Short mmCIF file of C-alpha atoms and ligand atoms in Angstrom, two decimals:
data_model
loop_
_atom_site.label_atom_id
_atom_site.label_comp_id
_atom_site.label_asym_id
_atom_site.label_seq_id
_atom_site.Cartn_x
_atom_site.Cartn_y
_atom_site.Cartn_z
CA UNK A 1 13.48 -22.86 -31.37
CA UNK A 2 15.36 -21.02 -28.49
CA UNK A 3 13.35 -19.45 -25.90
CA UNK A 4 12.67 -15.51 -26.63
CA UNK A 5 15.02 -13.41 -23.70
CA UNK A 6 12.42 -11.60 -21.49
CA UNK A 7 12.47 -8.13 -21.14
CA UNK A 8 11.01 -9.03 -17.37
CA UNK A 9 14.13 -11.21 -16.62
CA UNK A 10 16.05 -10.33 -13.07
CA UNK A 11 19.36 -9.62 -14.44
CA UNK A 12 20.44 -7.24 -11.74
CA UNK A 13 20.42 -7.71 -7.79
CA UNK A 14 18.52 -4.08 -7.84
CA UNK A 15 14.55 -3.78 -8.74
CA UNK A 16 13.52 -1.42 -11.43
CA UNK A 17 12.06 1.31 -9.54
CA UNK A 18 8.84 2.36 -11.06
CA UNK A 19 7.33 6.13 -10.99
CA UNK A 20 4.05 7.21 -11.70
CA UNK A 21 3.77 10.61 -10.44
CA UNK A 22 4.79 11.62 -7.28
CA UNK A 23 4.41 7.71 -6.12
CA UNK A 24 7.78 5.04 -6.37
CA UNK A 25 7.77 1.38 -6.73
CA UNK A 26 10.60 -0.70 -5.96
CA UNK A 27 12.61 2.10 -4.28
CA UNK A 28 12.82 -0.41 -1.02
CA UNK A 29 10.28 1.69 0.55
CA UNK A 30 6.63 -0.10 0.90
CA UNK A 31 4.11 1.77 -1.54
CA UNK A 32 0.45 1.88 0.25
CA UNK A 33 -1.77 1.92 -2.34
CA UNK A 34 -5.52 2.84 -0.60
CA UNK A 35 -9.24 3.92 -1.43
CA UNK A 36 -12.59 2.01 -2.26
CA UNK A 37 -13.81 -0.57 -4.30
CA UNK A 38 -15.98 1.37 -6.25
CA UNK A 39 -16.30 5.25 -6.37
CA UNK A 40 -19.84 6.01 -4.76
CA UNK A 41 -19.81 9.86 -4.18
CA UNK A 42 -17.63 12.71 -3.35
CA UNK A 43 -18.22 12.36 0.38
CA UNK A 44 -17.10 8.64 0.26
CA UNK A 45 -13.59 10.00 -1.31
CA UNK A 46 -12.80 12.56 0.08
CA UNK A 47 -12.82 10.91 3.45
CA UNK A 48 -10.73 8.12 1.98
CA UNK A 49 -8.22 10.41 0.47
CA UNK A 50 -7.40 12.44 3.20
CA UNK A 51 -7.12 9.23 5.38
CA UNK A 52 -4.64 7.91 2.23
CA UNK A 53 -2.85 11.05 2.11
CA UNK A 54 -2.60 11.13 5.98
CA UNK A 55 -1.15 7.94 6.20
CA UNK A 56 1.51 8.15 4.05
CA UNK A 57 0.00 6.52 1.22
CA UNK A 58 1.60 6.86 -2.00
CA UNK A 59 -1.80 6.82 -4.58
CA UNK A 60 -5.47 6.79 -4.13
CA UNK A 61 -7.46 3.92 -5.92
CA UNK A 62 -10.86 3.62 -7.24
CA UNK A 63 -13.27 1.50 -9.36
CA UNK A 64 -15.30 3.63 -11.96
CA UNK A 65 -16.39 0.70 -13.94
CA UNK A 66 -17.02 -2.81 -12.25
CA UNK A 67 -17.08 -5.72 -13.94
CA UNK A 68 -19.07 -7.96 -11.38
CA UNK A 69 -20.03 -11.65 -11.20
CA UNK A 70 -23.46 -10.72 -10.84
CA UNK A 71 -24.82 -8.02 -13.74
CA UNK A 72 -27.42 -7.21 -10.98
CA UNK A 73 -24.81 -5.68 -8.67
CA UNK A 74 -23.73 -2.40 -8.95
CA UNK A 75 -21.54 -1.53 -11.87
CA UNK A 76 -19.72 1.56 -10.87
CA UNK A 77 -20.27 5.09 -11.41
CA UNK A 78 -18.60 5.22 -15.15
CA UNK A 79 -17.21 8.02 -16.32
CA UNK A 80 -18.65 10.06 -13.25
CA UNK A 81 -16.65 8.15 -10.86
CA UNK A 82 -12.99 9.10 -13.04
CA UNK A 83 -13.88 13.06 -12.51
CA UNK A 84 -14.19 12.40 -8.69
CA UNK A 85 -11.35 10.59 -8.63
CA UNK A 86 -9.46 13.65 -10.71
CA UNK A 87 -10.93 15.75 -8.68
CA UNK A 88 -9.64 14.30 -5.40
CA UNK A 89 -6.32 13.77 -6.92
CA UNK A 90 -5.61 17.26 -7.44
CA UNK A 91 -7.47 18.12 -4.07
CA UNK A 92 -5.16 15.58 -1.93
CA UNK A 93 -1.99 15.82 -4.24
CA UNK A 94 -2.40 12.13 -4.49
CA UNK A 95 -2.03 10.38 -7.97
CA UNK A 96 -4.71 7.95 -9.01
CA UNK A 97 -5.49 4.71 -10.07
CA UNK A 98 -8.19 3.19 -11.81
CA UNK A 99 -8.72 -0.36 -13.54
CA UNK A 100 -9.23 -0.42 -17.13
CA UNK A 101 -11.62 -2.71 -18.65
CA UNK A 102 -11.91 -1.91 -22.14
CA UNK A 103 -10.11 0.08 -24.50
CA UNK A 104 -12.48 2.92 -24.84
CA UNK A 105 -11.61 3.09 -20.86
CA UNK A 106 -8.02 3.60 -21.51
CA UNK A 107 -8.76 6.44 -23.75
CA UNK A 108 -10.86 7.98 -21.26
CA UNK A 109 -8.09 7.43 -18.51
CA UNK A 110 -5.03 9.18 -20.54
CA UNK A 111 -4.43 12.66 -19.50
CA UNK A 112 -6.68 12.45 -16.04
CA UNK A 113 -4.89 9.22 -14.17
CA UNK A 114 -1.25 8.88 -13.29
CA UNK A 115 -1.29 4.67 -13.49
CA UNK A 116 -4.02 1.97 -15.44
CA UNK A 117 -5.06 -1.07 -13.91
CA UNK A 118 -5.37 -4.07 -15.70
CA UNK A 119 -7.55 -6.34 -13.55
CA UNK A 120 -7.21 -10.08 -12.56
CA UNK A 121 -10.12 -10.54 -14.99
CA UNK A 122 -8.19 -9.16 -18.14
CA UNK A 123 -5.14 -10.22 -17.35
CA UNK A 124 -4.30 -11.83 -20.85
CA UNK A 125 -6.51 -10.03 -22.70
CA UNK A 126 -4.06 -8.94 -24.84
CA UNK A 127 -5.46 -6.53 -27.01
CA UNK A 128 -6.17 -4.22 -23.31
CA UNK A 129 -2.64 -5.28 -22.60
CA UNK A 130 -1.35 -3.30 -25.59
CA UNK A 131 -3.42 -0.92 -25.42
CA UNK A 132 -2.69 0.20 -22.41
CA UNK A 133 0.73 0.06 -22.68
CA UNK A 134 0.82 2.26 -25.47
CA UNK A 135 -1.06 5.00 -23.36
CA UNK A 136 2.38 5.43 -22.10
CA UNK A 137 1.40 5.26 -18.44
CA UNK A 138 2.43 3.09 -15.95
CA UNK A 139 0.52 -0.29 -15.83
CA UNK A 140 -0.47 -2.14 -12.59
CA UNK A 141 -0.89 -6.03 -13.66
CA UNK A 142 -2.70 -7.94 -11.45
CA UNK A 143 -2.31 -12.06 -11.60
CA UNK A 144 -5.30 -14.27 -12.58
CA UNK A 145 -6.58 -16.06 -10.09
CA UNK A 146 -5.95 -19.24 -12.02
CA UNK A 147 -2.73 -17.97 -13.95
CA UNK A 148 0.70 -19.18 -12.97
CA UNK A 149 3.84 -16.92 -12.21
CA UNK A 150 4.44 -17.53 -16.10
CA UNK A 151 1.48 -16.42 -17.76
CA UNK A 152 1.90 -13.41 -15.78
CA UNK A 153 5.44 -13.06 -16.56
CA UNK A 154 4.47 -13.45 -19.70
CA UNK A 155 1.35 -10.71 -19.93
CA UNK A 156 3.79 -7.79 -18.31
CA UNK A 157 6.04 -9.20 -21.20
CA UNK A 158 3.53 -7.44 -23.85
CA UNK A 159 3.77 -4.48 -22.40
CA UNK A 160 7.35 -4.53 -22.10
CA UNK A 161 7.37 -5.06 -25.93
CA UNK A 162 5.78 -1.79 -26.85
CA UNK A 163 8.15 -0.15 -25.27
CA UNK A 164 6.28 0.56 -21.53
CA UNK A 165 8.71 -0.40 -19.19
CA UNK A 166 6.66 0.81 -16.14
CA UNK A 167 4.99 -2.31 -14.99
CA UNK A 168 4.46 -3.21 -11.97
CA UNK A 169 2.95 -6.80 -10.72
CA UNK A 170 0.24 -7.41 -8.31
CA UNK A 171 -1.06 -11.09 -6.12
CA UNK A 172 -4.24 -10.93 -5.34
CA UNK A 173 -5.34 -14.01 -4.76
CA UNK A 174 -5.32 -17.45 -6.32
CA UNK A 175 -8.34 -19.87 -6.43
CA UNK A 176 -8.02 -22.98 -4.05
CA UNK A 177 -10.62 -25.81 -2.79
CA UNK A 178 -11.13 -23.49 0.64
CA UNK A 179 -13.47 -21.59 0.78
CA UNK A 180 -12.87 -20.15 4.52
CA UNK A 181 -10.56 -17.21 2.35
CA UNK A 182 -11.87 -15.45 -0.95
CA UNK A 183 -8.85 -16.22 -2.57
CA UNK A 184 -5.92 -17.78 -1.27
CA UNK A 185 -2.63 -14.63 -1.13
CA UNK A 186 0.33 -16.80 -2.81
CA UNK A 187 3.12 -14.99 -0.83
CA UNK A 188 5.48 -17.93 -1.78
CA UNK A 189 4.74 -16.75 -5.73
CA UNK A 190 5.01 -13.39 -4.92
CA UNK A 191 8.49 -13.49 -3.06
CA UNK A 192 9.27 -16.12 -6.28
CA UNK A 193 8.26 -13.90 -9.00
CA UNK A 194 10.64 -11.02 -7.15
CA UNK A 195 13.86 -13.62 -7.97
CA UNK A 196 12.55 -14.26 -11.58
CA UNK A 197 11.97 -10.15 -12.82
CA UNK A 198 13.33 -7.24 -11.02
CA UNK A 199 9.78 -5.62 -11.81
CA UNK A 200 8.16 -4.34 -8.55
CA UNK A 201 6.12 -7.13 -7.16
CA UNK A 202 2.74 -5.46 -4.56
CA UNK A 203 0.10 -7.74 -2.87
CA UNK A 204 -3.52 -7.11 -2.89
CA UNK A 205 -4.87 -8.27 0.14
CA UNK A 206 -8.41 -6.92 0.00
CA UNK A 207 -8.91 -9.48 -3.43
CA UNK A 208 -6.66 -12.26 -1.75
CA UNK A 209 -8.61 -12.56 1.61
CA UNK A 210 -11.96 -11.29 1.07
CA UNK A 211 -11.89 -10.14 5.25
CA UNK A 212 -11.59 -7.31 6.37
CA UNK A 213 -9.55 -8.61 9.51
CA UNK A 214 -6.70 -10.24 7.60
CA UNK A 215 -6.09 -6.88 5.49
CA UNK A 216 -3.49 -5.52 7.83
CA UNK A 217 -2.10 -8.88 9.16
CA UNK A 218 -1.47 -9.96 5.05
CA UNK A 219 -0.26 -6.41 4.04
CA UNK A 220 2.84 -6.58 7.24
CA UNK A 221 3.57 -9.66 6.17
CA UNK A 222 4.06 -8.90 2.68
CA UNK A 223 6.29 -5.51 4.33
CA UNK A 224 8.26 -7.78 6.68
CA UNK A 225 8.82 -10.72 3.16
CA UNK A 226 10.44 -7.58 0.88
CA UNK A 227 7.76 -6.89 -1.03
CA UNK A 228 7.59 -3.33 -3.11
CA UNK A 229 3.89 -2.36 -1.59
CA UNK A 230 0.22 -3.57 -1.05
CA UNK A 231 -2.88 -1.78 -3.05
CA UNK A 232 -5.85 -2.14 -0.21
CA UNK A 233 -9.81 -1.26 -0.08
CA UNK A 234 -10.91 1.70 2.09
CA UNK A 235 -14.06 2.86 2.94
CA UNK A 236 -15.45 5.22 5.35
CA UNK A 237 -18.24 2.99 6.11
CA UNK A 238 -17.15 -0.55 5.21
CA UNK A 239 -20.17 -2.18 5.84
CA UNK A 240 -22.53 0.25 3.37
CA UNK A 241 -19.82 0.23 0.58
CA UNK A 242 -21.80 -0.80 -2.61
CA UNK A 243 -19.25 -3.38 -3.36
CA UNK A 244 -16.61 -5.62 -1.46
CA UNK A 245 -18.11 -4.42 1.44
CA UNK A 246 -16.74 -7.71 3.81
CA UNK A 247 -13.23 -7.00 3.00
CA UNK A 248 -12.78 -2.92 3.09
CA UNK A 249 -11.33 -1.22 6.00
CA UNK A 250 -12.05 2.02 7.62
CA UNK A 251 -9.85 5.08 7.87
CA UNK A 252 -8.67 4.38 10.91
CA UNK A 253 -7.75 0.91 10.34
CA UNK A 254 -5.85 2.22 7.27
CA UNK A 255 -4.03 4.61 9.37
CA UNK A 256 -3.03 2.10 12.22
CA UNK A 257 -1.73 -0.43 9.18
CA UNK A 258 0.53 2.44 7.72
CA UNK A 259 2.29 3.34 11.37
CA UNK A 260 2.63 -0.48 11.41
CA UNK A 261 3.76 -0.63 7.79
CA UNK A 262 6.83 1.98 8.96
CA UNK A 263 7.59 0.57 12.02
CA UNK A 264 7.73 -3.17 10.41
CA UNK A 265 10.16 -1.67 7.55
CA UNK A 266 12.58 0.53 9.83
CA UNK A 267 13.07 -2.76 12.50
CA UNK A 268 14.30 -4.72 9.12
CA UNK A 269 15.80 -2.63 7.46
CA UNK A 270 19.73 -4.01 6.92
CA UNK A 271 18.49 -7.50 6.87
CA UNK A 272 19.65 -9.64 3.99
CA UNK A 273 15.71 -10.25 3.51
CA UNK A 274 15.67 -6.96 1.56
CA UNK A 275 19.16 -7.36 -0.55
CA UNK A 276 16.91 -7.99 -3.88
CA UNK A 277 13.95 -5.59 -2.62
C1 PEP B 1 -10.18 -4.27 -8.09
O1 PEP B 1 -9.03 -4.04 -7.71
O2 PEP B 1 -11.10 -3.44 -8.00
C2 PEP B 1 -10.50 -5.59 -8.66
C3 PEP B 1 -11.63 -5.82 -9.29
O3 PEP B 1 -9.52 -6.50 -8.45
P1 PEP B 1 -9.24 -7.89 -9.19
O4 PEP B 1 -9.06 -7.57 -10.65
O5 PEP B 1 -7.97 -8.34 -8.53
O6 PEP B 1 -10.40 -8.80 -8.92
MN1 MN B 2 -13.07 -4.81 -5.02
#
């Protein structure tokens, strides 16, 4: 039998530019994605948003329900944590972002978020997959740490198929035999996977290097390779966050990577590096 066309295939030189509110993917601008791990309170943020917001960054992010490697770590504020994160959207103007993990989640997301999540963990769990796509709203895909650049292909290709054409693909990380990194960031994969689809392609380099010191180093990289954007973890206090703590940055760290982010894109911009961004 004849291999199915994909509805992910690159069969233009131009990437499919993505909206989800007020926020653009593949535009050739560099989204920034920003806010924490997990939502812990109001205080924690709102300091993150307006940092975000300040810094040109085009969403705020959030975990409301955490699906840990230890059940004795802390599982996320629930349903509490997706009316702060409303709450600072329409505060900062910013739209938001929150993983799904279940379905019941995505019910609970439609109408209050303006993109879902669907997190290295669940990355072929199909029936979330669907699900989620038929919410309607734009879906943020992030690769398995063991899948290839098919599988995930493949995954953004059943969304595609019920008719939700707003996907946009994340690297965060695969697994390797080092330790000295989290994960390891495949930027070869991600700079493959943008000749393969014309579907955004953003790094995650909180997930990929699991140090807070390689967050802003990773993201310019991925800026000065073509990429569409980077989603990063913020905190106002990076070493008390509740979760992730080693690899979230601090306000002002987030605001010096942004200036960078701009300065990285306007010295390349013309180069033949970005004809397919
Ligand atoms: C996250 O972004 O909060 C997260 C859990 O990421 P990942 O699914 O990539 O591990
Ligand atoms: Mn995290």
């Amino acid at each position: 039998m004849p291999a199915a066309p994909r509805l992910s295939r690159r069969t233009s030189e131009r990437t499919r530019v993505v909206r989800s509110g007020d926020a653009c993917f593949g535009d050739g601008g560099f989204a920034l994605i920003g806010g924490p791990c997990s939502v812990e309170s109001r205080a924690q943020l709102t300091a993150v948003a307006s940092a975000v917001e300040r810094g040109g960054g085009v969403m705020l992010r959030g975990g409301a329900w955490k699906a840990r490697t230890s059940p004795y770590d802390f599982q996320g504020l629930g349903d509490r944590a997706v009316e702060l994160l409303v709450e600072q959207g329409r505060r900062s103007g910013l739209p938001v972002i929150v993983e799904a993990l279940v379905e019941r989640h995505v019910a609970r997301l439609v109408g209050n978020v303006a993109m879902i999540q669907i997190g290295a963990r669940n990355m072929q769990n199909v029936p979330l997959l669907q699900s989620a796509a038929r919410s309607g709203l734009p879906i943020l895909l992030k690769r398995g740490p063991s899948a290839t650049l098919d599988e995930l292909l493949l995954a953004a290709e059943y969304v595609l198929l019920e008719g939700n054409d707003r996907v946009v693909l994340c690297e965060r990380g695969i697994r390797s035999f080092d330790s000295a990194t989290r994960n390891v960031l495949d930027l070869g994969g991600a700079l493959r996977l943008k000749e393969l689809t014309d579907l955004p392609v953003i790094i995650d380099p909180s997930h990929a290097s699991g140090r807070r010191s390689l967050v802003e180093p990773l993201t310019l990289a991925a800026a000065a390779a073509g990429l569409d954007g980077a989603i990063v973890e913020v905190h106002p206090t990076p070493e008390e966050a509740l979760s992730d703590a080693a690899q979230a940055i601090d306000c002002a760290t987030f605001l010096h990577m942004a200036r960078a982010v701009s300065a990285t894109r306007s010295a390349l911009l013309g180069s033949p590096r970005f004809a397919i961004a």
